[in-house]
PDB file of C-alpha atoms in Angstrom:
ATOM      1  CA  UNK A   1      45.794  18.702  40.691  1.00 44.00           C
ATOM      2  CA  UNK A   2      44.987  20.161  44.095  1.00 47.00           C
ATOM      3  CA  UNK A   3      41.598  21.493  43.108  1.00 45.00           C
ATOM      4  CA  UNK A   4      39.051  20.025  40.776  1.00 51.00           C
ATOM      5  CA  UNK A   5      38.428  21.446  37.323  1.00 48.00           C
ATOM      6  CA  UNK A   6      35.841  24.185  37.422  1.00 45.00           C
ATOM      7  CA  UNK A   7      36.761  25.507  40.865  1.00 44.00           C
ATOM      8  CA  UNK A   8      36.764  29.294  40.601  1.00 41.00           C
ATOM      9  CA  UNK A   9      39.124  31.738  42.207  1.00 38.00           C
ATOM     10  CA  UNK A  10      36.135  33.612  43.607  1.00 41.00           C
ATOM     11  CA  UNK A  11      34.777  30.410  45.134  1.00 43.00           C
ATOM     12  CA  UNK A  12      38.129  29.609  46.716  1.00 40.00           C
ATOM     13  CA  UNK A  13      38.443  33.162  48.033  1.00 39.00           C
ATOM     14  CA  UNK A  14      34.951  32.972  49.535  1.00 42.00           C
ATOM     15  CA  UNK A  15      35.827  29.638  51.134  1.00 42.00           C
ATOM     16  CA  UNK A  16      38.997  31.067  52.653  1.00 39.00           C
ATOM     17  CA  UNK A  17      37.089  34.047  54.066  1.00 40.00           C
ATOM     18  CA  UNK A  18      34.394  31.772  55.452  1.00 43.00           C
ATOM     19  CA  UNK A  19      37.069  29.479  56.874  1.00 42.00           C
ATOM     20  CA  UNK A  20      38.665  32.395  58.671  1.00 41.00           C
ATOM     21  CA  UNK A  21      35.345  33.296  60.242  1.00 40.00           C
ATOM     22  CA  UNK A  22      34.792  29.667  61.216  1.00 41.00           C
ATOM     23  CA  UNK A  23      38.275  29.414  62.704  1.00 39.00           C
ATOM     24  CA  UNK A  24      37.666  32.510  64.803  1.00 35.00           C
ATOM     25  CA  UNK A  25      34.321  31.149  65.951  1.00 38.00           C
ATOM     26  CA  UNK A  26      35.807  27.771  66.763  1.00 39.00           C
ATOM     27  CA  UNK A  27      38.575  29.274  68.874  1.00 36.00           C
ATOM     28  CA  UNK A  28      42.001  27.789  69.277  1.00 33.00           C
ATOM     29  CA  UNK A  29      40.677  24.245  69.287  1.00 39.00           C
ATOM     30  CA  UNK A  30      39.725  24.386  65.585  1.00 39.00           C
ATOM     31  CA  UNK A  31      37.366  21.785  64.148  1.00 39.00           C
ATOM     32  CA  UNK A  32      36.281  18.834  66.270  1.00 43.00           C
ATOM     33  CA  UNK A  33      38.845  16.041  66.418  1.00 44.00           C
ATOM     34  CA  UNK A  34      36.244  13.513  65.254  1.00 48.00           C
ATOM     35  CA  UNK A  35      36.334  15.145  61.814  1.00 52.00           C
ATOM     36  CA  UNK A  36      40.121  14.928  61.518  1.00 52.00           C
ATOM     37  CA  UNK A  37      41.348  12.142  59.292  1.00 76.00           C
ATOM     38  CA  UNK A  38      44.993  12.641  60.185  1.00 77.00           C
ATOM     39  CA  UNK A  39      45.821  13.527  63.786  1.00 84.00           C
ATOM     40  CA  UNK A  40      48.326  16.194  62.723  1.00 91.00           C
ATOM     41  CA  UNK A  41      46.089  18.136  60.344  1.00 93.00           C
ATOM     42  CA  UNK A  42      46.421  21.841  61.207  1.00 94.00           C
ATOM     43  CA  UNK A  43      43.264  23.308  62.797  1.00 93.00           C
ATOM     44  CA  UNK A  44      43.168  26.048  60.151  1.00 95.00           C
ATOM     45  CA  UNK A  45      43.042  23.424  57.363  1.00 94.00           C
ATOM     46  CA  UNK A  46      40.243  21.588  59.162  1.00 93.00           C
ATOM     47  CA  UNK A  47      38.281  24.831  59.475  1.00 94.00           C
ATOM     48  CA  UNK A  48      38.871  25.763  55.823  1.00 95.00           C
ATOM     49  CA  UNK A  49      37.677  22.386  54.581  1.00 95.00           C
ATOM     50  CA  UNK A  50      34.608  22.420  56.828  1.00 95.00           C
ATOM     51  CA  UNK A  51      33.772  25.888  55.484  1.00 96.00           C
ATOM     52  CA  UNK A  52      33.660  24.655  51.878  1.00 96.00           C
ATOM     53  CA  UNK A  53      30.223  24.574  50.281  1.00 97.00           C
ATOM     54  CA  UNK A  54      29.058  21.169  49.144  1.00 98.00           C
ATOM     55  CA  UNK A  55      28.235  21.083  45.424  1.00 97.00           C
ATOM     56  CA  UNK A  56      24.484  20.898  44.774  1.00 98.00           C
ATOM     57  CA  UNK A  57      22.869  18.673  42.165  1.00 98.00           C
ATOM     58  CA  UNK A  58      19.361  17.944  40.977  1.00 98.00           C
ATOM     59  CA  UNK A  59      17.600  16.049  38.192  1.00 98.00           C
ATOM     60  CA  UNK A  60      19.444  16.343  34.893  1.00 98.00           C
ATOM     61  CA  UNK A  61      22.806  17.427  36.332  1.00 98.00           C
ATOM     62  CA  UNK A  62      25.967  15.547  35.421  1.00 98.00           C
ATOM     63  CA  UNK A  63      29.088  15.339  37.580  1.00 97.00           C
ATOM     64  CA  UNK A  64      31.419  12.801  39.185  1.00 97.00           C
ATOM     65  CA  UNK A  65      29.942  13.677  42.583  1.00 98.00           C
ATOM     66  CA  UNK A  66      26.544  12.359  41.508  1.00 98.00           C
ATOM     67  CA  UNK A  67      28.105   8.906  41.152  1.00 98.00           C
ATOM     68  CA  UNK A  68      30.008   9.356  44.441  1.00 98.00           C
ATOM     69  CA  UNK A  69      26.696  10.080  46.184  1.00 98.00           C
ATOM     70  CA  UNK A  70      25.134   7.116  44.375  1.00 98.00           C
ATOM     71  CA  UNK A  71      27.720   4.745  45.866  1.00 98.00           C
ATOM     72  CA  UNK A  72      27.094   6.156  49.342  1.00 98.00           C
ATOM     73  CA  UNK A  73      23.323   5.889  48.877  1.00 98.00           C
ATOM     74  CA  UNK A  74      23.712   2.306  47.629  1.00 98.00           C
ATOM     75  CA  UNK A  75      25.772   1.484  50.708  1.00 98.00           C
ATOM     76  CA  UNK A  76      22.847   2.701  52.824  1.00 98.00           C
ATOM     77  CA  UNK A  77      20.337   0.654  50.811  1.00 98.00           C
ATOM     78  CA  UNK A  78      18.662   3.544  48.994  1.00 97.00           C
ATOM     79  CA  UNK A  79      20.058   3.020  45.506  1.00 96.00           C
ATOM     80  CA  UNK A  80      20.081  -0.033  43.270  1.00 92.00           C
ATOM     81  CA  UNK A  81      22.020  -0.516  40.089  1.00 91.00           C
ATOM     82  CA  UNK A  82      25.316   1.035  39.114  1.00 95.00           C
ATOM     83  CA  UNK A  83      25.868   4.682  40.115  1.00 96.00           C
ATOM     84  CA  UNK A  84      26.499   7.027  37.196  1.00 96.00           C
ATOM     85  CA  UNK A  85      27.501  10.661  36.784  1.00 97.00           C
ATOM     86  CA  UNK A  86      24.040  11.634  35.536  1.00 98.00           C
ATOM     87  CA  UNK A  87      21.349  12.639  38.094  1.00 98.00           C
ATOM     88  CA  UNK A  88      18.362  10.553  36.953  1.00 97.00           C
ATOM     89  CA  UNK A  89      14.951   9.835  38.421  1.00 96.00           C
ATOM     90  CA  UNK A  90      16.576   6.824  40.144  1.00 96.00           C
ATOM     91  CA  UNK A  91      19.051   9.161  41.828  1.00 97.00           C
ATOM     92  CA  UNK A  92      16.253  11.519  42.787  1.00 98.00           C
ATOM     93  CA  UNK A  93      14.255   8.640  44.291  1.00 98.00           C
ATOM     94  CA  UNK A  94      17.302   7.431  46.251  1.00 98.00           C
ATOM     95  CA  UNK A  95      18.049  10.927  47.569  1.00 98.00           C
ATOM     96  CA  UNK A  96      14.389  11.382  48.526  1.00 98.00           C
ATOM     97  CA  UNK A  97      14.347   8.041  50.383  1.00 98.00           C
ATOM     98  CA  UNK A  98      17.521   8.986  52.252  1.00 98.00           C
ATOM     99  CA  UNK A  99      16.128  12.406  53.152  1.00 98.00           C
ATOM    100  CA  UNK A 100      12.941  10.809  54.493  1.00 98.00           C
ATOM    101  CA  UNK A 101      14.879   8.240  56.540  1.00 98.00           C
ATOM    102  CA  UNK A 102      17.240  10.910  57.896  1.00 98.00           C
ATOM    103  CA  UNK A 103      14.318  13.209  58.766  1.00 98.00           C
ATOM    104  CA  UNK A 104      15.608  15.938  56.449  1.00 98.00           C
ATOM    105  CA  UNK A 105      13.665  18.442  54.389  1.00 97.00           C
ATOM    106  CA  UNK A 106      12.644  16.341  51.358  1.00 98.00           C
ATOM    107  CA  UNK A 107      13.758  17.988  48.133  1.00 98.00           C
ATOM    108  CA  UNK A 108      15.100  15.110  46.036  1.00 98.00           C
ATOM    109  CA  UNK A 109      18.260  17.176  45.491  1.00 98.00           C
ATOM    110  CA  UNK A 110      21.800  16.772  46.747  1.00 98.00           C
ATOM    111  CA  UNK A 111      21.964  19.958  48.786  1.00 98.00           C
ATOM    112  CA  UNK A 112      24.091  21.139  51.727  1.00 97.00           C
ATOM    113  CA  UNK A 113      21.946  19.425  54.357  1.00 98.00           C
ATOM    114  CA  UNK A 114      21.787  16.150  52.432  1.00 98.00           C
ATOM    115  CA  UNK A 115      25.541  15.933  51.766  1.00 98.00           C
ATOM    116  CA  UNK A 116      26.284  16.642  55.429  1.00 98.00           C
ATOM    117  CA  UNK A 117      23.841  13.963  56.607  1.00 98.00           C
ATOM    118  CA  UNK A 118      25.065  11.478  53.982  1.00 98.00           C
ATOM    119  CA  UNK A 119      28.677  12.007  55.042  1.00 97.00           C
ATOM    120  CA  UNK A 120      27.726  11.540  58.690  1.00 97.00           C
ATOM    121  CA  UNK A 121      25.751   8.364  57.954  1.00 98.00           C
ATOM    122  CA  UNK A 122      28.649   6.675  56.137  1.00 97.00           C
ATOM    123  CA  UNK A 123      31.914   8.129  57.458  1.00 95.00           C
ATOM    124  CA  UNK A 124      33.844   7.229  60.290  1.00 92.00           C
ATOM    125  CA  UNK A 125      37.107   6.170  58.777  1.00 94.00           C
ATOM    126  CA  UNK A 126      37.789   4.071  55.697  1.00 96.00           C
ATOM    127  CA  UNK A 127      41.281   2.766  55.045  1.00 96.00           C
ATOM    128  CA  UNK A 128      43.545  -0.150  54.321  1.00 95.00           C
ATOM    129  CA  UNK A 129      43.555  -2.673  57.157  1.00 94.00           C
ATOM    130  CA  UNK A 130      40.682  -0.978  58.998  1.00 94.00           C
ATOM    131  CA  UNK A 131      37.345  -2.699  59.653  1.00 94.00           C
ATOM    132  CA  UNK A 132      35.976  -0.373  56.939  1.00 93.00           C
ATOM    133  CA  UNK A 133      38.201  -1.352  54.004  1.00 96.00           C
ATOM    134  CA  UNK A 134      35.798  -2.530  51.311  1.00 97.00           C
ATOM    135  CA  UNK A 135      32.423  -1.862  49.745  1.00 98.00           C
ATOM    136  CA  UNK A 136      30.583   0.995  48.101  1.00 98.00           C
ATOM    137  CA  UNK A 137      32.112   3.808  50.185  1.00 98.00           C
ATOM    138  CA  UNK A 138      35.525   2.626  48.960  1.00 98.00           C
ATOM    139  CA  UNK A 139      34.160   2.619  45.393  1.00 98.00           C
ATOM    140  CA  UNK A 140      33.015   6.209  45.949  1.00 98.00           C
ATOM    141  CA  UNK A 141      36.510   7.155  47.138  1.00 98.00           C
ATOM    142  CA  UNK A 142      38.200   5.336  44.252  1.00 98.00           C
ATOM    143  CA  UNK A 143      35.835   6.804  41.660  1.00 98.00           C
ATOM    144  CA  UNK A 144      36.481  10.346  42.863  1.00 98.00           C
ATOM    145  CA  UNK A 145      40.234   9.757  42.973  1.00 98.00           C
ATOM    146  CA  UNK A 146      40.265   8.292  39.447  1.00 98.00           C
ATOM    147  CA  UNK A 147      37.902  10.702  37.709  1.00 97.00           C
ATOM    148  CA  UNK A 148      38.386  13.990  39.582  1.00 96.00           C
ATOM    149  CA  UNK A 149      42.027  13.646  40.585  1.00 97.00           C
ATOM    150  CA  UNK A 150      43.485  11.550  37.748  1.00 97.00           C
ATOM    151  CA  UNK A 151      44.714   8.691  39.923  1.00 97.00           C
ATOM    152  CA  UNK A 152      45.320   5.367  38.168  1.00 97.00           C
ATOM    153  CA  UNK A 153      42.920   3.171  40.142  1.00 96.00           C
ATOM    154  CA  UNK A 154      40.500   0.356  39.466  1.00 96.00           C
ATOM    155  CA  UNK A 155      37.112   1.010  41.102  1.00 97.00           C
ATOM    156  CA  UNK A 156      36.855  -2.386  42.770  1.00 98.00           C
ATOM    157  CA  UNK A 157      35.714  -1.470  46.286  1.00 98.00           C
ATOM    158  CA  UNK A 158      38.881  -2.804  47.953  1.00 98.00           C
ATOM    159  CA  UNK A 159      41.034  -0.329  49.875  1.00 98.00           C
ATOM    160  CA  UNK A 160      44.449  -1.591  48.864  1.00 97.00           C
ATOM    161  CA  UNK A 161      47.920  -0.067  48.765  1.00 98.00           C
ATOM    162  CA  UNK A 162      47.246   1.867  45.514  1.00 98.00           C
ATOM    163  CA  UNK A 163      44.096   3.445  46.925  1.00 98.00           C
ATOM    164  CA  UNK A 164      45.916   4.312  50.143  1.00 98.00           C
ATOM    165  CA  UNK A 165      48.803   5.911  48.202  1.00 98.00           C
ATOM    166  CA  UNK A 166      46.367   7.924  46.051  1.00 98.00           C
ATOM    167  CA  UNK A 167      44.543   9.146  49.167  1.00 98.00           C
ATOM    168  CA  UNK A 168      47.854  10.172  50.754  1.00 97.00           C
ATOM    169  CA  UNK A 169      48.803  12.167  47.629  1.00 97.00           C
ATOM    170  CA  UNK A 170      45.475  14.018  47.611  1.00 97.00           C
ATOM    171  CA  UNK A 171      45.656  14.637  51.356  1.00 97.00           C
ATOM    172  CA  UNK A 172      49.085  16.245  50.931  1.00 96.00           C
ATOM    173  CA  UNK A 173      47.676  18.490  48.182  1.00 96.00           C
ATOM    174  CA  UNK A 174      44.866  19.584  50.542  1.00 96.00           C
ATOM    175  CA  UNK A 175      47.160  20.112  53.548  1.00 95.00           C
ATOM    176  CA  UNK A 176      45.580  17.185  55.423  1.00 96.00           C
ATOM    177  CA  UNK A 177      47.853  14.953  57.519  1.00 95.00           C
ATOM    178  CA  UNK A 178      48.540  12.202  54.980  1.00 95.00           C
ATOM    179  CA  UNK A 179      47.563   9.096  56.920  1.00 95.00           C
ATOM    180  CA  UNK A 180      45.846   7.474  53.908  1.00 96.00           C
ATOM    181  CA  UNK A 181      42.513   7.224  55.732  1.00 96.00           C
ATOM    182  CA  UNK A 182      39.358   8.806  54.358  1.00 97.00           C
ATOM    183  CA  UNK A 183      37.171  10.230  57.048  1.00 96.00           C
ATOM    184  CA  UNK A 184      34.793  13.167  57.051  1.00 96.00           C
ATOM    185  CA  UNK A 185      37.432  15.822  56.316  1.00 96.00           C
ATOM    186  CA  UNK A 186      39.127  14.055  53.399  1.00 97.00           C
ATOM    187  CA  UNK A 187      35.762  13.146  51.878  1.00 97.00           C
ATOM    188  CA  UNK A 188      34.547  16.746  52.034  1.00 97.00           C
ATOM    189  CA  UNK A 189      37.805  18.029  50.539  1.00 97.00           C
ATOM    190  CA  UNK A 190      37.559  15.491  47.700  1.00 97.00           C
ATOM    191  CA  UNK A 191      33.930  16.257  46.886  1.00 97.00           C
ATOM    192  CA  UNK A 192      34.277  20.023  47.303  1.00 96.00           C
ATOM    193  CA  UNK A 193      37.550  20.314  45.405  1.00 89.00           C
ATOM    194  CA  UNK A 194      39.906  21.110  48.253  1.00 68.00           C
ATOM    195  CA  UNK A 195      41.087  24.503  49.461  1.00 59.00           C
TER     196      UNK A 195
END
């Protein structure tokens, strides 16, 4: 599935309109190359993905992305225990600690600003054979791929051939150059449900 369950046609249409505006504002160069996971991703796709709204979560919410954020927060030392789909007081405390450390507006919620800062704090590039090929960010990737995109993966934190192949499949669905590496663009597309 190219988009996650629950993505609305209106939301996709709004994202496409916003992406068009972003592409015009960005000029012919498109999105910055540092955000591109695959070197041959079309600039329009980069702009569309960057225009997607991050999902927002607060205490009591339940979604796969809450666990994804939990793995990223644990990687940064703000979360202990096993990340779950349910946004608990532990999640709220971890988000608050991250927001304080990142000098963000402290809300205790996973909002646009927090997701953007969290992505920037963790991603570079994660992939098989790269220096970043294991740990909680890989668990976050695997968990999203397994739960949101139906990929048959074990969430073991090791970026092996199966994880790489699953990333490539999802990248193709999103129109991202399928290099099998998760950087800022692929992560945002996965969390936001693609374009």
